[in-house]
Amino acid sequence: NALDAQKLNAKFATLTADSSCTDGDQACVNGGFAQCSGGKFQVTACSGGTSCFALPLVNKAGTSLTCDSAADAAARMTAAGVDGG
C-alpha cells in the first residue's frame, strides 16, 4: 500500500487542473482534492495548513486520498515502511 501511495503522489505532482482525465477519476492536484468532470479536474482546496495526499490504507489493500499536514503524511508513510511520499 505504501509503495502504491508513493507512486500516486509522484504521478499527482505532474498534474494540473488542465491535465486530461477520465470522468470520475480522483487525484490530488496543486495540493487540493480533484475530481474529473468533462475531461478536466475540478479542484477543491484543502483547509488551511493541509494538502491532498495519497496515503496507504492500514486495515486493507489500497490507498486513500485525504487532506493532511505534510508532517503527518510523512509520518504515516514512514510508519508504513517507506521513505518519502
JSON list of C-alpha atoms in Angstrom, two decimals:
[
{"chain": "A", "resi": 1, "resn": "ASN", "atom": "CA", "xyz": [0.00, 0.00, 0.00]},
{"chain": "A", "resi": 2, "resn": "ALA", "atom": "CA", "xyz": [2.77, 2.44, 0.88]},
{"chain": "A", "resi": 3, "resn": "LEU", "atom": "CA", "xyz": [4.56, 1.92, -2.44]},
{"chain": "A", "resi": 4, "resn": "ASP", "atom": "CA", "xyz": [1.28, 2.41, -4.29]},
{"chain": "A", "resi": 5, "resn": "ALA", "atom": "CA", "xyz": [0.71, 5.65, -2.38]},
{"chain": "A", "resi": 6, "resn": "GLN", "atom": "CA", "xyz": [4.23, 6.82, -3.26]},
{"chain": "A", "resi": 7, "resn": "LYS", "atom": "CA", "xyz": [3.60, 6.14, -6.94]},
{"chain": "A", "resi": 8, "resn": "LEU", "atom": "CA", "xyz": [0.31, 8.03, -6.85]},
{"chain": "A", "resi": 9, "resn": "ASN", "atom": "CA", "xyz": [1.86, 11.04, -5.13]},
{"chain": "A", "resi": 10, "resn": "ALA", "atom": "CA", "xyz": [4.64, 11.14, -7.74]},
{"chain": "A", "resi": 11, "resn": "LYS", "atom": "CA", "xyz": [2.05, 10.99, -10.53]},
{"chain": "A", "resi": 12, "resn": "PHE", "atom": "CA", "xyz": [-0.09, 13.67, -8.87]},
{"chain": "A", "resi": 13, "resn": "ALA", "atom": "CA", "xyz": [2.90, 16.02, -8.70]},
{"chain": "A", "resi": 14, "resn": "THR", "atom": "CA", "xyz": [2.86, 16.19, -12.50]},
{"chain": "A", "resi": 15, "resn": "LEU", "atom": "CA", "xyz": [-0.86, 17.02, -12.83]},
{"chain": "A", "resi": 16, "resn": "THR", "atom": "CA", "xyz": [-2.52, 20.40, -13.28]},
{"chain": "A", "resi": 17, "resn": "ALA", "atom": "CA", "xyz": [-6.18, 21.37, -13.33]},
{"chain": "A", "resi": 18, "resn": "ASP", "atom": "CA", "xyz": [-5.94, 21.28, -17.15]},
{"chain": "A", "resi": 19, "resn": "SER", "atom": "CA", "xyz": [-4.49, 17.76, -17.30]},
{"chain": "A", "resi": 20, "resn": "SER", "atom": "CA", "xyz": [-6.65, 15.38, -19.31]},
{"chain": "A", "resi": 21, "resn": "CYS", "atom": "CA", "xyz": [-8.54, 12.83, -17.27]},
{"chain": "A", "resi": 22, "resn": "THR", "atom": "CA", "xyz": [-11.42, 10.40, -17.42]},
{"chain": "A", "resi": 23, "resn": "ASP", "atom": "CA", "xyz": [-14.70, 11.47, -15.82]},
{"chain": "A", "resi": 24, "resn": "GLY", "atom": "CA", "xyz": [-14.85, 10.07, -12.29]},
{"chain": "A", "resi": 25, "resn": "ASP", "atom": "CA", "xyz": [-11.06, 9.99, -11.79]},
{"chain": "A", "resi": 26, "resn": "GLN", "atom": "CA", "xyz": [-9.85, 11.35, -8.46]},
{"chain": "A", "resi": 27, "resn": "ALA", "atom": "CA", "xyz": [-6.43, 12.84, -7.78]},
{"chain": "A", "resi": 28, "resn": "CYS", "atom": "CA", "xyz": [-4.51, 15.39, -5.77]},
{"chain": "A", "resi": 29, "resn": "VAL", "atom": "CA", "xyz": [-3.84, 18.43, -7.97]},
{"chain": "A", "resi": 30, "resn": "ASN", "atom": "CA", "xyz": [-1.91, 21.50, -6.82]},
{"chain": "A", "resi": 31, "resn": "GLY", "atom": "CA", "xyz": [-2.38, 20.42, -3.19]},
{"chain": "A", "resi": 32, "resn": "GLY", "atom": "CA", "xyz": [-6.17, 20.10, -3.46]},
{"chain": "A", "resi": 33, "resn": "PHE", "atom": "CA", "xyz": [-8.57, 17.19, -3.88]},
{"chain": "A", "resi": 34, "resn": "ALA", "atom": "CA", "xyz": [-9.62, 16.89, -7.52]},
{"chain": "A", "resi": 35, "resn": "GLN", "atom": "CA", "xyz": [-12.38, 15.03, -9.35]},
{"chain": "A", "resi": 36, "resn": "CYS", "atom": "CA", "xyz": [-12.53, 14.75, -13.11]},
{"chain": "A", "resi": 37, "resn": "SER", "atom": "CA", "xyz": [-15.60, 16.17, -14.82]},
{"chain": "A", "resi": 38, "resn": "GLY", "atom": "CA", "xyz": [-15.87, 16.93, -18.50]},
{"chain": "A", "resi": 39, "resn": "GLY", "atom": "CA", "xyz": [-12.30, 15.79, -19.09]},
{"chain": "A", "resi": 40, "resn": "LYS", "atom": "CA", "xyz": [-10.77, 18.31, -16.67]},
{"chain": "A", "resi": 41, "resn": "PHE", "atom": "CA", "xyz": [-10.04, 18.24, -12.97]},
{"chain": "A", "resi": 42, "resn": "GLN", "atom": "CA", "xyz": [-12.26, 20.26, -10.66]},
{"chain": "A", "resi": 43, "resn": "VAL", "atom": "CA", "xyz": [-10.03, 21.06, -7.68]},
{"chain": "A", "resi": 44, "resn": "THR", "atom": "CA", "xyz": [-11.29, 21.68, -4.14]},
{"chain": "A", "resi": 45, "resn": "ALA", "atom": "CA", "xyz": [-8.70, 23.28, -1.88]},
{"chain": "A", "resi": 46, "resn": "CYS", "atom": "CA", "xyz": [-7.86, 21.58, 1.41]},
{"chain": "A", "resi": 47, "resn": "SER", "atom": "CA", "xyz": [-8.35, 23.50, 4.65]},
{"chain": "A", "resi": 48, "resn": "GLY", "atom": "CA", "xyz": [-5.58, 25.72, 5.99]},
{"chain": "A", "resi": 49, "resn": "GLY", "atom": "CA", "xyz": [-2.29, 24.01, 6.69]},
{"chain": "A", "resi": 50, "resn": "THR", "atom": "CA", "xyz": [-3.16, 20.82, 4.83]},
{"chain": "A", "resi": 51, "resn": "SER", "atom": "CA", "xyz": [-2.66, 19.44, 1.33]},
{"chain": "A", "resi": 52, "resn": "CYS", "atom": "CA", "xyz": [-4.03, 16.46, -0.54]},
{"chain": "A", "resi": 53, "resn": "PHE", "atom": "CA", "xyz": [-2.01, 13.23, -0.34]},
{"chain": "A", "resi": 54, "resn": "ALA", "atom": "CA", "xyz": [-2.44, 9.60, -1.32]},
{"chain": "A", "resi": 55, "resn": "LEU", "atom": "CA", "xyz": [-1.89, 7.60, 1.86]},
{"chain": "A", "resi": 56, "resn": "PRO", "atom": "CA", "xyz": [-1.72, 3.84, 2.41]},
{"chain": "A", "resi": 57, "resn": "LEU", "atom": "CA", "xyz": [-4.70, 2.13, 3.99]},
{"chain": "A", "resi": 58, "resn": "VAL", "atom": "CA", "xyz": [-3.85, 0.27, 7.18]},
{"chain": "A", "resi": 59, "resn": "ASN", "atom": "CA", "xyz": [-6.56, -2.39, 7.52]},
{"chain": "A", "resi": 60, "resn": "LYS", "atom": "CA", "xyz": [-6.97, -3.47, 3.89]},
{"chain": "A", "resi": 61, "resn": "ALA", "atom": "CA", "xyz": [-5.29, -3.24, 0.50]},
{"chain": "A", "resi": 62, "resn": "GLY", "atom": "CA", "xyz": [-5.32, 0.12, -1.23]},
{"chain": "A", "resi": 63, "resn": "THR", "atom": "CA", "xyz": [-4.83, 3.82, -0.75]},
{"chain": "A", "resi": 64, "resn": "SER", "atom": "CA", "xyz": [-6.98, 6.80, 0.14]},
{"chain": "A", "resi": 65, "resn": "LEU", "atom": "CA", "xyz": [-6.83, 10.44, -0.88]},
{"chain": "A", "resi": 66, "resn": "THR", "atom": "CA", "xyz": [-7.09, 12.83, 2.02]},
{"chain": "A", "resi": 67, "resn": "CYS", "atom": "CA", "xyz": [-6.20, 16.32, 3.15]},
{"chain": "A", "resi": 68, "resn": "ASP", "atom": "CA", "xyz": [-3.48, 16.13, 5.80]},
{"chain": "A", "resi": 69, "resn": "SER", "atom": "CA", "xyz": [-0.49, 18.05, 7.07]},
{"chain": "A", "resi": 70, "resn": "ALA", "atom": "CA", "xyz": [2.79, 17.29, 5.29]},
{"chain": "A", "resi": 71, "resn": "ALA", "atom": "CA", "xyz": [4.34, 16.18, 8.60]},
{"chain": "A", "resi": 72, "resn": "ASP", "atom": "CA", "xyz": [1.55, 13.70, 9.38]},
{"chain": "A", "resi": 73, "resn": "ALA", "atom": "CA", "xyz": [1.52, 12.35, 5.83]},
{"chain": "A", "resi": 74, "resn": "ALA", "atom": "CA", "xyz": [5.29, 11.77, 6.01]},
{"chain": "A", "resi": 75, "resn": "ALA", "atom": "CA", "xyz": [4.92, 10.04, 9.39]},
{"chain": "A", "resi": 76, "resn": "ARG", "atom": "CA", "xyz": [2.22, 7.74, 8.00]},
{"chain": "A", "resi": 77, "resn": "MET", "atom": "CA", "xyz": [4.42, 6.81, 5.04]},
{"chain": "A", "resi": 78, "resn": "THR", "atom": "CA", "xyz": [7.37, 6.11, 7.36]},
{"chain": "A", "resi": 79, "resn": "ALA", "atom": "CA", "xyz": [5.15, 4.01, 9.63]},
{"chain": "A", "resi": 80, "resn": "ALA", "atom": "CA", "xyz": [4.09, 2.04, 6.56]},
{"chain": "A", "resi": 81, "resn": "GLY", "atom": "CA", "xyz": [7.73, 1.28, 5.78]},
{"chain": "A", "resi": 82, "resn": "VAL", "atom": "CA", "xyz": [8.77, 3.73, 3.06]},
{"chain": "A", "resi": 83, "resn": "ASP", "atom": "CA", "xyz": [10.86, 6.89, 2.99]},
{"chain": "A", "resi": 84, "resn": "GLY", "atom": "CA", "xyz": [9.33, 9.95, 1.40]},
{"chain": "A", "resi": 85, "resn": "GLY", "atom": "CA", "xyz": [5.93, 10.31, -0.04]}
]
